[in-house]
Amino acid sequence: MASAKIVYASMTGNNEEIAGIVEEAFEDLGVDVDSVEISQADAEELEDVDICVVSTYTYGDGELPDEAVDFFEDLKEEDLSGKIYGCCGSGDTFYDDFGKAVDAFAAAFEATGATKGADVVKVDLAPEEADIQKLENFVKQLVAAQQNR
């Protein structure tokens, strides 16, 4: 059975909700999944799973959330060759740098040697029905990528 870890940063609860949607979608596909708040996560734990997911918000003018910085820096030092990754998160389209932290995490995963399993999913504020469908499809793509490697 495939395994996945979801690491999320959430200030308003939107990304916690996104992580919950992603977690449920993994469970529906028979994937053993664990979800943890980013300040409680250790990047080394990603070595123990097949699929790695980060769900984060973007702060201010495109910055990473303060609580995500240590995890982000540690992630860049990992060798995750053979792993599948996906990044998602919420933001506010009012800002020019909508979802920039999601893109930063995707670039960090790329540097670890992990394989992108799905395009990033960015949600404007709280997830709505169309976003839930995108997130469920995101998970299906991640699982398919893991099965096809």
XYZ file of N, CA and C in Angstrom, residues 7-109:
309
model
N 1.895 17.873 4.928
C 2.398 18.873 5.871
C 1.720 20.188 5.496
N 1.098 20.832 6.474
C 0.346 22.045 6.144
C 0.638 23.185 7.121
N 0.516 24.396 6.577
C 0.607 25.626 7.366
C -0.717 26.350 7.193
N -1.366 26.681 8.311
C -2.686 27.297 8.214
C -2.855 28.365 9.279
N -3.161 29.571 8.840
C -3.398 30.668 9.783
C -4.893 30.836 10.043
N -5.679 30.766 8.979
C -7.120 31.025 9.091
C -7.952 29.750 9.103
N -7.309 28.608 8.904
C -8.016 27.338 8.834
C -8.236 26.855 7.416
N -7.980 27.702 6.415
C -8.211 27.305 5.027
C -7.309 26.147 4.609
N -6.029 26.215 4.962
C -5.114 25.147 4.557
C -5.285 23.892 5.394
N -5.746 24.043 6.615
C -6.090 22.855 7.395
C -7.262 22.139 6.714
N -8.219 22.917 6.213
C -9.343 22.335 5.482
C -8.868 21.681 4.182
N -7.978 22.354 3.467
C -7.414 21.789 2.232
C -6.695 20.476 2.547
N -5.887 20.470 3.589
C -5.175 19.245 3.977
C -6.166 18.127 4.303
N -7.270 18.470 4.941
C -8.294 17.480 5.257
C -8.942 16.902 4.003
N -9.183 17.745 3.024
C -9.757 17.292 1.747
C -8.785 16.344 1.053
N -7.513 16.730 1.029
C -6.479 15.907 0.398
C -6.334 14.577 1.150
N -6.333 14.647 2.468
C -6.208 13.432 3.275
C -7.371 12.466 2.987
N -8.569 12.981 2.962
C -9.738 12.139 2.690
C -9.669 11.523 1.288
N -9.197 12.297 0.321
C -9.069 11.778 -1.047
C -8.044 10.644 -1.102
N -6.932 10.792 -0.378
C -5.945 9.709 -0.305
C -6.570 8.465 0.323
N -7.283 8.647 1.427
C -7.915 7.520 2.116
C -8.898 6.809 1.193
N -9.659 7.584 0.414
C -10.631 7.001 -0.515
C -9.949 6.140 -1.574
N -8.683 6.421 -1.854
C -7.925 5.655 -2.850
C -7.081 4.556 -2.200
N -7.253 4.354 -0.903
C -6.550 3.278 -0.216
C -5.114 3.586 0.159
N -4.767 4.859 0.211
C -3.408 5.270 0.575
C -3.338 5.483 2.084
N -2.282 4.957 2.701
C -2.018 5.186 4.121
C -1.468 6.605 4.253
N -2.209 7.488 4.914
C -1.856 8.914 4.918
C -1.786 9.469 6.335
N -0.856 10.392 6.523
C -0.686 11.095 7.786
C -0.630 12.582 7.471
N -1.252 13.385 8.324
C -1.291 14.834 8.136
C -0.760 15.498 9.399
N 0.100 16.530 9.226
C 0.693 17.192 10.381
C 0.891 18.684 10.098
N 0.702 19.481 11.130
C 0.938 20.930 11.027
C 2.439 21.152 10.854
N 2.801 22.093 10.006
C 4.194 22.264 9.576
C 5.165 22.552 10.722
N 4.717 23.248 11.758
C 5.627 23.535 12.874
C 5.928 22.277 13.686
N 5.143 21.222 13.495
C 5.344 19.947 14.187
C 6.010 18.904 13.294
N 6.328 19.276 12.056
C 6.853 18.331 11.073
C 8.368 18.400 10.982
N 8.953 17.288 10.595
C 10.387 17.185 10.350
C 10.561 16.734 8.901
N 11.315 17.480 8.122
C 11.483 17.159 6.704
C 12.027 15.748 6.498
N 12.825 15.242 7.433
C 13.366 13.884 7.313
C 12.262 12.835 7.262
N 11.100 13.122 7.860
C 9.994 12.165 7.867
C 9.484 11.878 6.460
N 9.749 12.762 5.510
C 9.296 12.555 4.136
C 10.036 11.396 3.477
N 11.197 11.029 4.016
C 11.952 9.896 3.486
C 11.201 8.585 3.688
N 10.254 8.555 4.629
C 9.562 7.325 5.008
C 8.250 7.093 4.268
N 7.890 7.971 3.327
C 6.626 7.835 2.599
C 6.882 7.856 1.098
N 5.857 7.450 0.344
C 5.964 7.429 -1.111
C 5.591 8.770 -1.742
N 4.589 9.448 -1.126
C 4.055 10.686 -1.688
C 4.130 11.789 -0.632
N 4.705 12.926 -1.010
C 4.890 14.063 -0.100
C 4.034 15.233 -0.593
N 3.247 15.814 0.317
C 2.394 16.945 -0.045
C 2.595 18.073 0.963
N 2.740 19.284 0.458
C 2.747 20.476 1.306
C 1.578 21.357 0.887
N 0.820 21.804 1.884
C -0.270 22.761 1.677
C 0.057 23.980 2.534
N 0.229 25.117 1.894
C 0.655 26.309 2.624
C -0.069 27.551 2.133
N -0.090 28.532 2.986
C -0.573 29.849 2.569
C 0.628 30.721 2.263
N 0.378 31.829 1.603
C 1.423 32.807 1.300
C 1.176 34.018 2.177
N 2.225 34.526 2.795
C 2.097 35.633 3.730
C 2.606 36.926 3.101
N 1.959 38.020 3.432
C 2.440 39.351 3.019
C 2.630 39.465 1.517
N 3.820 39.883 1.128
C 4.133 40.093 -0.286
C 4.827 38.878 -0.892
N 4.255 37.701 -0.661
C 4.792 36.490 -1.276
C 5.725 35.689 -0.395
N 5.758 35.991 0.907
C 6.674 35.285 1.794
C 6.091 33.953 2.272
N 7.009 33.082 2.683
C 6.609 31.857 3.354
C 6.038 32.219 4.721
N 5.118 31.438 5.233
C 4.663 31.654 6.612
C 5.846 31.487 7.563
N 5.912 32.278 8.616
C 7.016 32.186 9.575
C 7.207 30.765 10.094
N 6.085 30.086 10.383
C 6.177 28.747 10.953
C 6.648 27.703 9.941
N 6.732 28.083 8.658
C 7.147 27.148 7.613
C 8.613 27.276 7.232
N 9.281 28.327 7.667
C 10.642 28.620 7.209
C 11.623 27.502 7.572
N 11.612 27.038 8.814
C 12.553 25.984 9.213
C 12.341 24.709 8.399
N 11.075 24.301 8.250
C 10.771 23.105 7.460
C 11.249 23.292 6.017
N 10.996 24.460 5.451
C 11.395 24.771 4.076
C 12.913 24.647 3.913
N 13.654 25.240 4.836
C 15.124 25.180 4.764
C 15.622 23.748 4.910
N 15.023 22.978 5.820
C 15.413 21.581 6.006
C 15.051 20.747 4.776
N 13.908 21.022 4.176
C 13.465 20.291 2.993
C 14.496 20.391 1.874
N 15.055 21.565 1.684
C 16.018 21.774 0.605
C 17.273 20.919 0.771
N 17.521 20.416 1.987
C 18.701 19.595 2.262
C 18.439 18.099 2.079
N 17.176 17.725 1.876
C 16.807 16.307 1.775
C 17.087 15.746 0.380
N 17.338 14.443 0.326
C 17.390 13.715 -0.939
C 16.122 12.876 -1.000
N 15.177 13.304 -1.796
C 13.892 12.609 -1.909
C 13.737 11.947 -3.280
N 14.861 11.531 -3.845
C 14.828 10.812 -5.112
C 13.922 9.591 -4.954
N 13.096 9.360 -5.957
C 12.182 8.232 -5.907
C 10.852 8.539 -5.260
N 10.719 9.727 -4.675
C 9.461 10.137 -4.050
C 8.648 10.959 -5.045
N 7.339 10.978 -4.843
C 6.421 11.806 -5.629
C 6.009 12.977 -4.740
N 5.934 14.167 -5.308
C 5.491 15.313 -4.508
C 4.386 16.085 -5.205
N 3.648 16.816 -4.378
C 2.633 17.736 -4.869
C 2.480 18.880 -3.882
N 2.186 20.058 -4.384
C 2.024 21.242 -3.536
C 0.691 21.927 -3.849
N 0.070 22.390 -2.791
C -1.195 23.093 -2.932
C -1.277 24.138 -1.818
N -2.292 24.962 -1.884
C -2.451 25.934 -0.816
C -3.414 27.039 -1.179
N -3.721 27.810 -0.157
C -4.668 28.904 -0.338
C -3.945 30.238 -0.361
N -4.623 31.198 -0.916
C -4.114 32.559 -0.958
C -5.277 33.490 -1.233
N -4.935 34.704 -1.542
C -5.946 35.711 -1.846
C -5.554 36.354 -3.168
N -6.400 36.208 -4.164
C -6.082 36.747 -5.492
C -6.003 38.269 -5.501
N -6.368 38.907 -4.407
C -6.216 40.353 -4.273
C -4.738 40.743 -4.376
N -3.851 39.849 -3.910
C -2.415 40.135 -3.884
C -1.743 39.725 -5.195
N -0.749 40.502 -5.588
C 0.012 40.214 -6.811
C 0.741 38.879 -6.722
N 1.194 38.509 -5.529
C 1.983 37.290 -5.337
C 1.117 36.125 -4.868
N -0.062 35.994 -5.466
C -1.012 34.941 -5.111
C -0.339 33.569 -5.144
N -0.302 32.907 -3.997
C 0.199 31.545 -3.920
C 1.686 31.369 -4.146
N 2.467 32.415 -3.991
C 3.898 32.331 -4.272
C 4.606 31.304 -3.375
N 4.153 31.141 -2.141
C 4.783 30.166 -1.239
C 4.548 28.739 -1.733
N 3.406 28.483 -2.361
C 3.139 27.163 -2.940
C 4.185 26.867 -4.015
N 4.454 27.843 -4.869
C 5.458 27.686 -5.923
C 6.859 27.502 -5.332
N 7.154 28.202 -4.240
C 8.472 28.065 -3.596
C 8.665 26.646 -3.072
N 7.625 26.074 -2.475
C 7.734 24.699 -1.991
C 7.891 23.726 -3.154
N 7.195 23.963 -4.257
C 7.344 23.093 -5.428
C 8.784 23.127 -5.932
N 9.392 24.303 -5.968
C 10.787 24.427 -6.404
C 11.729 23.724 -5.426
N 11.429 23.820 -4.141
C 12.269 23.147 -3.138
C 12.181 21.637 -3.309
N 10.990 21.113 -3.544
C 10.837 19.674 -3.783
C 11.612 19.255 -5.027
